[in-house]
Short mmCIF file of N, CA and C in Angstrom, two decimals:
data_model
loop_
_atom_site.label_atom_id
_atom_site.label_comp_id
_atom_site.label_asym_id
_atom_site.label_seq_id
_atom_site.Cartn_x
_atom_site.Cartn_y
_atom_site.Cartn_z
N MET A 230 16.13 -6.51 6.06
CA MET A 230 16.05 -6.33 4.64
C MET A 230 16.82 -5.06 4.29
N ARG A 231 17.57 -5.10 3.22
CA ARG A 231 18.38 -3.96 2.81
C ARG A 231 17.82 -3.39 1.51
N ASN A 232 17.66 -2.09 1.46
CA ASN A 232 17.18 -1.40 0.27
C ASN A 232 18.37 -1.18 -0.65
N GLU A 233 18.32 -1.77 -1.85
CA GLU A 233 19.43 -1.67 -2.79
C GLU A 233 19.64 -0.25 -3.30
N ASP A 234 18.58 0.55 -3.33
CA ASP A 234 18.69 1.91 -3.85
C ASP A 234 19.36 2.86 -2.87
N THR A 235 19.08 2.70 -1.59
CA THR A 235 19.59 3.66 -0.60
C THR A 235 20.56 3.04 0.38
N SER A 236 20.73 1.73 0.33
CA SER A 236 21.57 0.98 1.26
C SER A 236 21.07 1.06 2.70
N ALA A 237 19.85 1.53 2.89
CA ALA A 237 19.28 1.61 4.24
C ALA A 237 18.75 0.24 4.64
N SER A 238 18.87 -0.08 5.90
CA SER A 238 18.33 -1.34 6.41
C SER A 238 16.96 -1.08 7.01
N HIS A 239 16.05 -2.03 6.83
CA HIS A 239 14.70 -1.94 7.36
C HIS A 239 14.37 -3.24 8.07
N ILE A 240 13.66 -3.14 9.17
CA ILE A 240 13.21 -4.32 9.90
C ILE A 240 11.71 -4.43 9.72
N PHE A 241 11.25 -5.60 9.30
CA PHE A 241 9.82 -5.84 9.10
C PHE A 241 9.36 -6.93 10.03
N GLN A 242 8.14 -6.79 10.52
CA GLN A 242 7.48 -7.83 11.29
C GLN A 242 6.37 -8.37 10.41
N VAL A 243 6.35 -9.67 10.15
CA VAL A 243 5.35 -10.27 9.29
C VAL A 243 4.45 -11.16 10.12
N GLU A 244 3.14 -10.95 9.99
CA GLU A 244 2.16 -11.77 10.69
C GLU A 244 1.18 -12.31 9.68
N HIS A 245 0.61 -13.47 9.97
CA HIS A 245 -0.35 -14.12 9.08
C HIS A 245 -1.66 -14.27 9.82
N TYR A 246 -2.78 -13.88 9.20
CA TYR A 246 -4.09 -13.97 9.82
C TYR A 246 -5.02 -14.78 8.92
N LYS A 247 -5.99 -15.42 9.53
CA LYS A 247 -7.08 -16.05 8.78
C LYS A 247 -8.28 -15.14 8.92
N ALA A 248 -8.89 -14.79 7.82
CA ALA A 248 -10.09 -13.95 7.86
C ALA A 248 -11.27 -14.78 8.33
N THR A 249 -12.12 -14.18 9.15
CA THR A 249 -13.31 -14.87 9.63
C THR A 249 -14.52 -14.01 9.35
N GLY A 250 -15.68 -14.59 9.47
CA GLY A 250 -16.92 -13.85 9.25
C GLY A 250 -17.70 -14.45 8.11
N THR A 251 -18.76 -13.81 7.76
CA THR A 251 -19.63 -14.28 6.70
C THR A 251 -19.32 -13.54 5.41
N ALA A 252 -19.11 -14.28 4.35
CA ALA A 252 -18.86 -13.66 3.05
C ALA A 252 -20.14 -13.00 2.57
N VAL A 253 -19.99 -11.81 2.06
CA VAL A 253 -21.14 -11.07 1.54
C VAL A 253 -20.95 -10.92 0.04
N PRO A 254 -21.85 -11.50 -0.78
CA PRO A 254 -21.68 -11.36 -2.22
C PRO A 254 -21.91 -9.92 -2.66
N ALA A 255 -21.11 -9.48 -3.60
CA ALA A 255 -21.27 -8.14 -4.15
C ALA A 255 -21.56 -8.27 -5.63
N VAL A 256 -22.48 -7.48 -6.12
CA VAL A 256 -22.84 -7.52 -7.53
C VAL A 256 -21.99 -6.49 -8.26
N PRO A 257 -21.28 -6.90 -9.33
CA PRO A 257 -20.49 -5.93 -10.08
C PRO A 257 -21.38 -4.82 -10.63
N VAL A 258 -20.81 -3.62 -10.71
CA VAL A 258 -21.57 -2.48 -11.21
C VAL A 258 -21.97 -2.69 -12.66
N LYS A 259 -21.03 -3.13 -13.47
CA LYS A 259 -21.32 -3.42 -14.87
C LYS A 259 -20.14 -4.20 -15.44
N VAL A 260 -20.39 -4.91 -16.50
CA VAL A 260 -19.31 -5.63 -17.19
C VAL A 260 -19.13 -4.96 -18.53
N ILE A 261 -17.89 -4.62 -18.83
CA ILE A 261 -17.59 -3.98 -20.10
C ILE A 261 -17.39 -5.07 -21.15
N PRO A 262 -18.14 -5.04 -22.24
CA PRO A 262 -17.96 -6.07 -23.26
C PRO A 262 -16.57 -5.99 -23.87
N ASN A 263 -16.11 -7.11 -24.42
CA ASN A 263 -14.81 -7.13 -25.07
C ASN A 263 -14.80 -6.14 -26.23
N ALA A 264 -13.72 -5.44 -26.35
CA ALA A 264 -13.61 -4.46 -27.42
C ALA A 264 -13.60 -5.17 -28.77
N SER A 265 -14.24 -4.57 -29.77
CA SER A 265 -14.28 -5.18 -31.09
C SER A 265 -12.96 -5.01 -31.82
N SER A 266 -12.16 -4.07 -31.38
CA SER A 266 -10.87 -3.82 -32.01
C SER A 266 -9.89 -4.91 -31.61
N SER A 267 -9.00 -5.24 -32.54
CA SER A 267 -8.00 -6.27 -32.25
C SER A 267 -6.76 -5.68 -31.58
N THR A 268 -6.70 -4.35 -31.46
CA THR A 268 -5.55 -3.73 -30.82
C THR A 268 -5.84 -3.45 -29.36
N THR A 269 -4.80 -3.46 -28.58
CA THR A 269 -4.90 -3.17 -27.15
C THR A 269 -4.20 -1.85 -26.88
N SER A 270 -4.84 -1.00 -26.11
CA SER A 270 -4.23 0.27 -25.72
C SER A 270 -3.73 0.16 -24.29
N HIS A 271 -2.68 0.87 -23.99
CA HIS A 271 -2.12 0.91 -22.64
C HIS A 271 -2.13 2.36 -22.19
N TRP A 272 -2.98 2.66 -21.22
CA TRP A 272 -3.12 4.02 -20.74
C TRP A 272 -2.61 4.15 -19.32
N LEU A 273 -2.02 5.29 -19.04
CA LEU A 273 -1.54 5.63 -17.71
C LEU A 273 -2.44 6.73 -17.15
N TYR A 274 -3.00 6.47 -15.96
CA TYR A 274 -3.85 7.46 -15.29
C TYR A 274 -3.04 8.13 -14.19
N VAL A 275 -2.93 9.45 -14.27
CA VAL A 275 -2.20 10.23 -13.28
C VAL A 275 -3.22 11.09 -12.54
N VAL A 276 -3.30 10.89 -11.23
CA VAL A 276 -4.30 11.61 -10.43
C VAL A 276 -3.61 12.73 -9.67
N ASP A 277 -4.07 13.94 -9.92
CA ASP A 277 -3.60 15.11 -9.21
C ASP A 277 -4.81 15.67 -8.47
N ASP A 278 -4.60 16.54 -7.51
CA ASP A 278 -5.74 17.09 -6.77
C ASP A 278 -6.71 17.77 -7.72
N GLY A 279 -7.92 17.23 -7.78
CA GLY A 279 -8.98 17.82 -8.59
C GLY A 279 -8.94 17.49 -10.07
N GLU A 280 -7.99 16.69 -10.53
CA GLU A 280 -7.86 16.42 -11.97
C GLU A 280 -7.21 15.06 -12.20
N VAL A 281 -7.66 14.37 -13.27
CA VAL A 281 -7.04 13.11 -13.69
C VAL A 281 -6.56 13.30 -15.12
N TYR A 282 -5.32 12.90 -15.39
CA TYR A 282 -4.73 12.99 -16.72
C TYR A 282 -4.53 11.57 -17.23
N VAL A 283 -4.88 11.33 -18.50
CA VAL A 283 -4.76 10.00 -19.09
C VAL A 283 -3.78 10.09 -20.26
N TYR A 284 -2.73 9.25 -20.21
CA TYR A 284 -1.68 9.25 -21.22
C TYR A 284 -1.65 7.91 -21.96
N ASP A 285 -1.37 7.96 -23.26
CA ASP A 285 -1.25 6.76 -24.08
C ASP A 285 0.21 6.29 -24.04
N ILE A 286 0.44 5.21 -23.32
CA ILE A 286 1.81 4.70 -23.14
C ILE A 286 2.41 4.29 -24.48
N ASP A 287 1.59 3.72 -25.38
CA ASP A 287 2.08 3.22 -26.66
C ASP A 287 2.31 4.31 -27.69
N ASN A 288 1.90 5.53 -27.39
CA ASN A 288 2.02 6.64 -28.33
C ASN A 288 2.85 7.76 -27.71
N ASN A 289 4.05 7.41 -27.26
CA ASN A 289 4.99 8.37 -26.69
C ASN A 289 4.39 9.14 -25.52
N HIS A 290 3.53 8.47 -24.75
CA HIS A 290 2.88 9.06 -23.58
C HIS A 290 2.11 10.33 -23.90
N ALA A 291 1.47 10.32 -25.05
CA ALA A 291 0.66 11.48 -25.46
C ALA A 291 -0.55 11.61 -24.54
N LEU A 292 -0.90 12.84 -24.20
CA LEU A 292 -2.08 13.09 -23.39
C LEU A 292 -3.32 12.75 -24.21
N VAL A 293 -4.12 11.80 -23.72
CA VAL A 293 -5.33 11.36 -24.41
C VAL A 293 -6.51 12.20 -23.96
N LYS A 294 -6.64 12.38 -22.66
CA LYS A 294 -7.73 13.18 -22.12
C LYS A 294 -7.41 13.55 -20.68
N GLN A 295 -8.18 14.47 -20.17
CA GLN A 295 -8.12 14.80 -18.76
C GLN A 295 -9.53 15.13 -18.31
N PHE A 296 -9.80 14.87 -17.03
CA PHE A 296 -11.14 15.15 -16.52
C PHE A 296 -11.04 15.55 -15.06
N PRO A 297 -11.96 16.44 -14.64
CA PRO A 297 -11.95 16.89 -13.25
C PRO A 297 -12.59 15.87 -12.32
N ILE A 298 -12.15 15.88 -11.09
CA ILE A 298 -12.82 15.11 -10.03
C ILE A 298 -13.14 16.09 -8.91
N PRO A 299 -14.24 15.88 -8.22
CA PRO A 299 -14.71 16.89 -7.25
C PRO A 299 -13.99 16.88 -5.92
N GLU A 300 -13.08 15.99 -5.71
CA GLU A 300 -12.42 15.88 -4.42
C GLU A 300 -10.94 16.18 -4.56
N ALA A 301 -10.28 16.38 -3.43
CA ALA A 301 -8.84 16.63 -3.42
C ALA A 301 -8.23 15.86 -2.26
N GLY A 302 -6.91 15.89 -2.16
CA GLY A 302 -6.22 15.21 -1.07
C GLY A 302 -6.16 13.71 -1.28
N LYS A 303 -5.82 13.31 -2.51
CA LYS A 303 -5.81 11.88 -2.82
C LYS A 303 -4.78 11.14 -1.98
N ARG A 304 -5.12 9.87 -1.66
CA ARG A 304 -4.24 9.01 -0.88
C ARG A 304 -3.87 7.74 -1.64
N GLY A 305 -4.77 7.28 -2.50
CA GLY A 305 -4.50 6.05 -3.22
C GLY A 305 -5.40 5.91 -4.43
N VAL A 306 -4.99 5.05 -5.37
CA VAL A 306 -5.72 4.82 -6.60
C VAL A 306 -5.72 3.33 -6.89
N ALA A 307 -6.85 2.83 -7.36
CA ALA A 307 -6.97 1.43 -7.80
C ALA A 307 -8.01 1.38 -8.90
N VAL A 308 -8.02 0.28 -9.65
CA VAL A 308 -8.97 0.14 -10.75
C VAL A 308 -9.57 -1.26 -10.76
N ALA A 309 -10.82 -1.33 -11.18
CA ALA A 309 -11.51 -2.61 -11.42
C ALA A 309 -11.81 -2.63 -12.92
N PRO A 310 -10.92 -3.24 -13.73
CA PRO A 310 -11.08 -3.18 -15.19
C PRO A 310 -12.40 -3.74 -15.71
N LYS A 311 -12.84 -4.86 -15.18
CA LYS A 311 -14.08 -5.48 -15.68
C LYS A 311 -15.29 -4.59 -15.42
N GLN A 312 -15.27 -3.85 -14.33
CA GLN A 312 -16.37 -2.96 -14.00
C GLN A 312 -16.19 -1.58 -14.62
N GLY A 313 -14.99 -1.29 -15.11
CA GLY A 313 -14.73 0.02 -15.70
C GLY A 313 -14.70 1.14 -14.68
N LEU A 314 -14.26 0.83 -13.44
CA LEU A 314 -14.25 1.83 -12.38
C LEU A 314 -12.83 2.14 -11.91
N LEU A 315 -12.57 3.43 -11.75
CA LEU A 315 -11.33 3.92 -11.16
C LEU A 315 -11.69 4.40 -9.76
N TYR A 316 -10.97 3.91 -8.75
CA TYR A 316 -11.24 4.29 -7.35
C TYR A 316 -10.13 5.21 -6.87
N ILE A 317 -10.52 6.29 -6.18
CA ILE A 317 -9.55 7.24 -5.63
C ILE A 317 -9.92 7.48 -4.17
N SER A 318 -9.00 7.13 -3.26
CA SER A 318 -9.23 7.41 -1.84
C SER A 318 -8.71 8.81 -1.55
N GLU A 319 -9.48 9.57 -0.75
CA GLU A 319 -9.20 10.99 -0.55
C GLU A 319 -9.46 11.43 0.88
N CYS A 320 -8.80 12.50 1.26
CA CYS A 320 -9.01 13.10 2.58
C CYS A 320 -9.32 14.57 2.49
N GLY A 321 -9.66 15.07 1.32
CA GLY A 321 -9.85 16.50 1.18
C GLY A 321 -8.51 17.19 1.30
N MET A 322 -8.51 18.43 1.64
CA MET A 322 -7.26 19.18 1.75
C MET A 322 -6.63 19.06 3.14
N ASN A 323 -7.26 18.27 4.02
CA ASN A 323 -6.74 18.10 5.37
C ASN A 323 -6.08 16.74 5.52
N SER A 324 -5.27 16.60 6.54
CA SER A 324 -4.72 15.29 6.88
C SER A 324 -5.86 14.39 7.32
N CYS A 325 -5.81 13.13 6.93
CA CYS A 325 -6.87 12.20 7.35
C CYS A 325 -6.92 12.08 8.86
N SER A 326 -5.77 12.07 9.51
CA SER A 326 -5.68 11.95 10.97
C SER A 326 -6.52 10.80 11.50
N GLY A 327 -6.67 9.75 10.69
CA GLY A 327 -7.43 8.59 11.13
C GLY A 327 -8.93 8.76 11.02
N SER A 328 -9.39 9.86 10.45
CA SER A 328 -10.84 10.07 10.31
C SER A 328 -11.14 10.87 9.05
N ASN A 329 -12.41 10.89 8.69
CA ASN A 329 -12.92 11.74 7.61
C ASN A 329 -12.34 11.46 6.23
N GLY A 330 -12.22 10.19 5.87
CA GLY A 330 -11.78 9.84 4.53
C GLY A 330 -12.97 9.65 3.61
N SER A 331 -12.69 9.55 2.32
CA SER A 331 -13.75 9.27 1.35
C SER A 331 -13.18 8.43 0.22
N LEU A 332 -14.08 7.82 -0.53
CA LEU A 332 -13.70 7.01 -1.68
C LEU A 332 -14.57 7.43 -2.85
N LEU A 333 -13.92 7.82 -3.94
CA LEU A 333 -14.60 8.23 -5.15
C LEU A 333 -14.48 7.10 -6.17
N ALA A 334 -15.59 6.72 -6.80
CA ALA A 334 -15.57 5.75 -7.90
C ALA A 334 -15.91 6.51 -9.18
N TYR A 335 -15.01 6.43 -10.15
CA TYR A 335 -15.20 7.13 -11.42
C TYR A 335 -15.48 6.10 -12.51
N ASP A 336 -16.58 6.27 -13.22
CA ASP A 336 -16.98 5.38 -14.31
C ASP A 336 -16.18 5.75 -15.56
N LEU A 337 -15.23 4.89 -15.93
CA LEU A 337 -14.35 5.17 -17.07
C LEU A 337 -15.05 4.98 -18.41
N VAL A 338 -16.15 4.26 -18.43
CA VAL A 338 -16.89 4.03 -19.67
C VAL A 338 -17.73 5.24 -20.04
N HIS A 339 -18.42 5.80 -19.04
CA HIS A 339 -19.33 6.93 -19.29
C HIS A 339 -18.73 8.28 -18.88
N ASN A 340 -17.50 8.25 -18.34
CA ASN A 340 -16.79 9.47 -17.94
C ASN A 340 -17.58 10.33 -16.96
N VAL A 341 -18.07 9.69 -15.90
CA VAL A 341 -18.79 10.40 -14.84
C VAL A 341 -18.40 9.81 -13.48
N VAL A 342 -18.59 10.59 -12.44
CA VAL A 342 -18.42 10.07 -11.09
C VAL A 342 -19.59 9.13 -10.83
N ALA A 343 -19.28 7.87 -10.50
CA ALA A 343 -20.33 6.88 -10.23
C ALA A 343 -20.91 7.09 -8.84
N TRP A 344 -20.03 7.30 -7.85
CA TRP A 344 -20.47 7.55 -6.48
C TRP A 344 -19.29 8.02 -5.64
N ILE A 345 -19.62 8.62 -4.49
CA ILE A 345 -18.61 9.00 -3.49
C ILE A 345 -19.12 8.49 -2.15
N ALA A 346 -18.29 7.73 -1.46
CA ALA A 346 -18.63 7.24 -0.12
C ALA A 346 -17.79 8.01 0.90
N ASN A 347 -18.43 8.52 1.94
CA ASN A 347 -17.74 9.24 3.01
C ASN A 347 -17.67 8.36 4.24
N TYR A 348 -16.54 8.43 4.95
CA TYR A 348 -16.31 7.56 6.10
C TYR A 348 -15.95 8.36 7.34
N SER A 349 -16.17 7.74 8.49
CA SER A 349 -15.75 8.33 9.77
C SER A 349 -14.34 7.87 10.12
N PHE A 350 -13.71 7.14 9.22
CA PHE A 350 -12.33 6.68 9.40
C PHE A 350 -11.47 7.23 8.27
N GLY A 351 -10.17 7.22 8.48
CA GLY A 351 -9.24 7.70 7.47
C GLY A 351 -9.08 6.67 6.36
N VAL A 352 -8.40 7.06 5.29
CA VAL A 352 -8.17 6.19 4.15
C VAL A 352 -6.71 6.31 3.70
N ASP A 353 -6.27 5.33 2.93
CA ASP A 353 -4.92 5.36 2.40
C ASP A 353 -4.91 4.54 1.11
N GLN A 354 -3.79 3.88 0.79
CA GLN A 354 -3.66 3.13 -0.46
C GLN A 354 -4.49 1.85 -0.42
N LEU A 355 -5.59 1.85 -1.14
CA LEU A 355 -6.52 0.73 -1.21
C LEU A 355 -6.06 -0.32 -2.21
N ALA A 356 -6.75 -1.47 -2.19
CA ALA A 356 -6.55 -2.51 -3.20
C ALA A 356 -7.90 -3.13 -3.51
N VAL A 357 -8.09 -3.50 -4.79
CA VAL A 357 -9.33 -4.12 -5.25
C VAL A 357 -9.02 -5.56 -5.62
N THR A 358 -9.94 -6.47 -5.28
CA THR A 358 -9.76 -7.87 -5.65
C THR A 358 -9.83 -8.01 -7.17
N PRO A 359 -9.19 -9.05 -7.73
CA PRO A 359 -9.17 -9.21 -9.19
C PRO A 359 -10.56 -9.29 -9.83
N ASP A 360 -11.55 -9.80 -9.10
CA ASP A 360 -12.90 -9.87 -9.66
C ASP A 360 -13.65 -8.55 -9.54
N GLY A 361 -13.02 -7.55 -8.90
CA GLY A 361 -13.60 -6.21 -8.81
C GLY A 361 -14.76 -6.07 -7.85
N THR A 362 -14.92 -7.00 -6.91
CA THR A 362 -16.08 -6.95 -6.02
C THR A 362 -15.77 -6.43 -4.62
N THR A 363 -14.51 -6.49 -4.21
CA THR A 363 -14.16 -6.14 -2.83
C THR A 363 -12.96 -5.20 -2.80
N ILE A 364 -13.01 -4.24 -1.89
CA ILE A 364 -11.91 -3.29 -1.68
C ILE A 364 -11.40 -3.46 -0.26
N TYR A 365 -10.08 -3.48 -0.11
CA TYR A 365 -9.44 -3.48 1.21
C TYR A 365 -8.86 -2.08 1.41
N MET A 366 -9.32 -1.40 2.47
CA MET A 366 -8.96 0.00 2.70
C MET A 366 -8.29 0.17 4.06
N PRO A 367 -6.99 0.54 4.09
CA PRO A 367 -6.36 0.86 5.37
C PRO A 367 -6.90 2.19 5.88
N HIS A 368 -6.92 2.33 7.19
CA HIS A 368 -7.42 3.58 7.78
C HIS A 368 -6.37 4.68 7.77
N GLY A 369 -5.18 4.40 7.31
CA GLY A 369 -4.20 5.44 7.08
C GLY A 369 -3.02 5.45 8.02
N ALA A 370 -1.93 6.00 7.52
CA ALA A 370 -0.71 6.10 8.31
C ALA A 370 -0.89 7.00 9.52
N ASP A 371 -1.91 7.87 9.50
CA ASP A 371 -2.18 8.75 10.63
C ASP A 371 -3.12 8.13 11.66
N ALA A 372 -3.71 6.98 11.33
CA ALA A 372 -4.69 6.35 12.23
C ALA A 372 -3.99 5.52 13.30
N SER A 373 -4.67 5.33 14.40
CA SER A 373 -4.12 4.50 15.47
C SER A 373 -5.06 3.36 15.84
N ASP A 374 -6.14 3.17 15.04
CA ASP A 374 -7.10 2.12 15.38
C ASP A 374 -6.70 0.74 14.89
N GLY A 375 -5.66 0.64 14.04
CA GLY A 375 -5.17 -0.66 13.60
C GLY A 375 -6.14 -1.43 12.73
N THR A 376 -6.90 -0.73 11.91
CA THR A 376 -7.96 -1.39 11.13
C THR A 376 -7.78 -1.18 9.64
N HIS A 377 -8.07 -2.24 8.89
CA HIS A 377 -8.29 -2.18 7.45
C HIS A 377 -9.77 -2.51 7.26
N SER A 378 -10.51 -1.66 6.60
CA SER A 378 -11.92 -1.95 6.33
C SER A 378 -12.06 -2.75 5.04
N ILE A 379 -13.05 -3.62 5.02
CA ILE A 379 -13.40 -4.37 3.82
C ILE A 379 -14.66 -3.70 3.27
N LEU A 380 -14.60 -3.26 2.01
CA LEU A 380 -15.68 -2.49 1.41
C LEU A 380 -16.28 -3.21 0.22
N ASP A 381 -17.57 -3.03 0.02
CA ASP A 381 -18.26 -3.51 -1.17
C ASP A 381 -17.85 -2.58 -2.31
N ALA A 382 -17.22 -3.10 -3.35
CA ALA A 382 -16.71 -2.27 -4.44
C ALA A 382 -17.80 -1.66 -5.31
N SER A 383 -19.04 -2.14 -5.18
CA SER A 383 -20.11 -1.59 -6.00
C SER A 383 -20.68 -0.29 -5.45
N ASP A 384 -20.48 -0.04 -4.14
CA ASP A 384 -21.02 1.18 -3.55
C ASP A 384 -20.15 1.78 -2.44
N GLY A 385 -19.05 1.10 -2.08
CA GLY A 385 -18.14 1.61 -1.05
C GLY A 385 -18.57 1.36 0.37
N LYS A 386 -19.67 0.65 0.59
CA LYS A 386 -20.15 0.42 1.96
C LYS A 386 -19.28 -0.61 2.67
N PRO A 387 -18.94 -0.34 3.95
CA PRO A 387 -18.16 -1.30 4.73
C PRO A 387 -18.94 -2.60 4.94
N ILE A 388 -18.26 -3.74 4.72
CA ILE A 388 -18.89 -5.05 4.93
C ILE A 388 -18.10 -5.90 5.92
N GLY A 389 -16.97 -5.38 6.41
CA GLY A 389 -16.17 -6.11 7.37
C GLY A 389 -14.92 -5.32 7.71
N SER A 390 -14.09 -5.90 8.57
CA SER A 390 -12.83 -5.24 8.92
C SER A 390 -11.81 -6.27 9.37
N ILE A 391 -10.56 -5.87 9.33
CA ILE A 391 -9.44 -6.71 9.77
C ILE A 391 -8.60 -5.87 10.71
N GLN A 392 -8.36 -6.38 11.90
CA GLN A 392 -7.49 -5.69 12.87
C GLN A 392 -6.05 -6.13 12.60
N THR A 393 -5.16 -5.16 12.40
CA THR A 393 -3.79 -5.48 12.03
C THR A 393 -2.73 -4.87 12.93
N GLY A 394 -3.06 -3.91 13.72
CA GLY A 394 -2.06 -3.16 14.47
C GLY A 394 -2.35 -1.69 14.27
N THR A 395 -1.33 -0.89 14.10
CA THR A 395 -1.56 0.55 13.90
C THR A 395 -1.06 1.01 12.54
N ASN A 396 -1.49 2.16 12.16
CA ASN A 396 -0.98 2.89 11.00
C ASN A 396 -1.02 2.12 9.69
N GLY A 397 -2.19 1.56 9.31
CA GLY A 397 -2.32 0.88 8.03
C GLY A 397 -2.03 1.84 6.89
N HIS A 398 -1.19 1.41 5.95
CA HIS A 398 -0.72 2.34 4.92
C HIS A 398 -0.93 1.82 3.50
N ASN A 399 -0.30 0.73 3.11
CA ASN A 399 -0.41 0.20 1.75
C ASN A 399 -1.08 -1.16 1.76
N THR A 400 -1.73 -1.49 0.65
CA THR A 400 -2.47 -2.74 0.55
C THR A 400 -2.31 -3.30 -0.86
N ILE A 401 -2.09 -4.61 -0.95
CA ILE A 401 -1.99 -5.29 -2.24
C ILE A 401 -2.78 -6.59 -2.15
N VAL A 402 -3.55 -6.90 -3.19
CA VAL A 402 -4.25 -8.18 -3.29
C VAL A 402 -3.50 -9.02 -4.32
N SER A 403 -3.29 -10.30 -4.01
CA SER A 403 -2.59 -11.19 -4.94
C SER A 403 -3.38 -11.31 -6.24
N LEU A 404 -2.68 -11.66 -7.32
CA LEU A 404 -3.32 -11.75 -8.63
C LEU A 404 -4.45 -12.76 -8.69
N ASP A 405 -4.37 -13.81 -7.86
CA ASP A 405 -5.45 -14.80 -7.85
C ASP A 405 -6.51 -14.48 -6.80
N GLY A 406 -6.31 -13.42 -6.02
CA GLY A 406 -7.29 -12.97 -5.04
C GLY A 406 -7.34 -13.77 -3.76
N THR A 407 -6.39 -14.69 -3.56
CA THR A 407 -6.43 -15.54 -2.37
C THR A 407 -5.73 -14.93 -1.17
N GLN A 408 -4.90 -13.92 -1.38
CA GLN A 408 -4.20 -13.29 -0.26
C GLN A 408 -4.23 -11.77 -0.39
N VAL A 409 -4.24 -11.13 0.78
CA VAL A 409 -4.17 -9.68 0.84
C VAL A 409 -2.97 -9.33 1.70
N TYR A 410 -2.15 -8.42 1.23
CA TYR A 410 -0.96 -7.98 1.96
C TYR A 410 -1.24 -6.59 2.51
N LEU A 411 -1.25 -6.47 3.83
CA LEU A 411 -1.57 -5.23 4.51
C LEU A 411 -0.30 -4.73 5.19
N THR A 412 0.11 -3.52 4.87
CA THR A 412 1.34 -3.00 5.47
C THR A 412 1.04 -1.73 6.25
N GLY A 413 2.00 -1.38 7.09
CA GLY A 413 1.84 -0.18 7.89
C GLY A 413 3.13 0.57 8.01
N TYR A 414 3.02 1.76 8.54
CA TYR A 414 4.18 2.62 8.72
C TYR A 414 3.98 3.40 10.01
N THR A 415 5.00 3.42 10.84
CA THR A 415 4.88 4.12 12.11
C THR A 415 5.82 5.31 12.21
N GLY A 416 6.51 5.63 11.13
CA GLY A 416 7.40 6.78 11.16
C GLY A 416 8.77 6.45 11.71
N SER A 417 9.07 5.18 11.89
CA SER A 417 10.38 4.76 12.35
C SER A 417 10.78 3.54 11.54
N ASN A 418 11.76 2.80 12.00
CA ASN A 418 12.16 1.58 11.31
C ASN A 418 11.24 0.42 11.61
N TYR A 419 10.20 0.60 12.43
CA TYR A 419 9.28 -0.48 12.74
C TYR A 419 8.14 -0.47 11.75
N ASN A 420 8.26 -1.28 10.73
CA ASN A 420 7.22 -1.44 9.73
C ASN A 420 6.65 -2.84 9.88
N PHE A 421 5.48 -3.09 9.34
CA PHE A 421 4.92 -4.43 9.44
C PHE A 421 4.19 -4.81 8.16
N ALA A 422 4.08 -6.10 7.94
CA ALA A 422 3.31 -6.64 6.82
C ALA A 422 2.45 -7.75 7.36
N HIS A 423 1.16 -7.73 7.05
CA HIS A 423 0.23 -8.78 7.46
C HIS A 423 -0.25 -9.47 6.19
N VAL A 424 -0.33 -10.78 6.24
CA VAL A 424 -0.85 -11.55 5.12
C VAL A 424 -2.16 -12.18 5.57
N VAL A 425 -3.24 -11.88 4.86
CA VAL A 425 -4.56 -12.40 5.21
C VAL A 425 -5.00 -13.36 4.12
#
């Protein structure tokens, strides 16, 4: 594959897995009722260490609000719109090194931290299923255990795992929720993508 922006060539290895195990139902934290207003707002959330900035895309990117978060060393951000939760994966001010990651859930409706889950594994760019019930979390580009954890999105507790190889880095869930794309990075031209 050739990158049109840099003209660099990249080699990818693509593997396909079938997930196994018992499905565990997760109860959504809350459902936000439909807004009574007929207008739709488009906001951009920018996460910096210790602070989140919210900009109104439709109003010349005006700063709407900002709020502190108690953690630093962010690795990834995802949102569950129906639940009104913003998820931020973090490693503190240290490198994850495959361990000691955390996941912060911020309640966008009530403007408070909903919960923080701490892990004995590293974290990186997570993805949330479209129904907002499940999170797929890579253990990080610094990890060597080759694992993506499956987390309950209502409390961050691990409910399963997928073995993919090493250095899990980015994760995307398809819009219909039927596939998860798990990628990794090893610091060389050997990158991989797994489809589950």
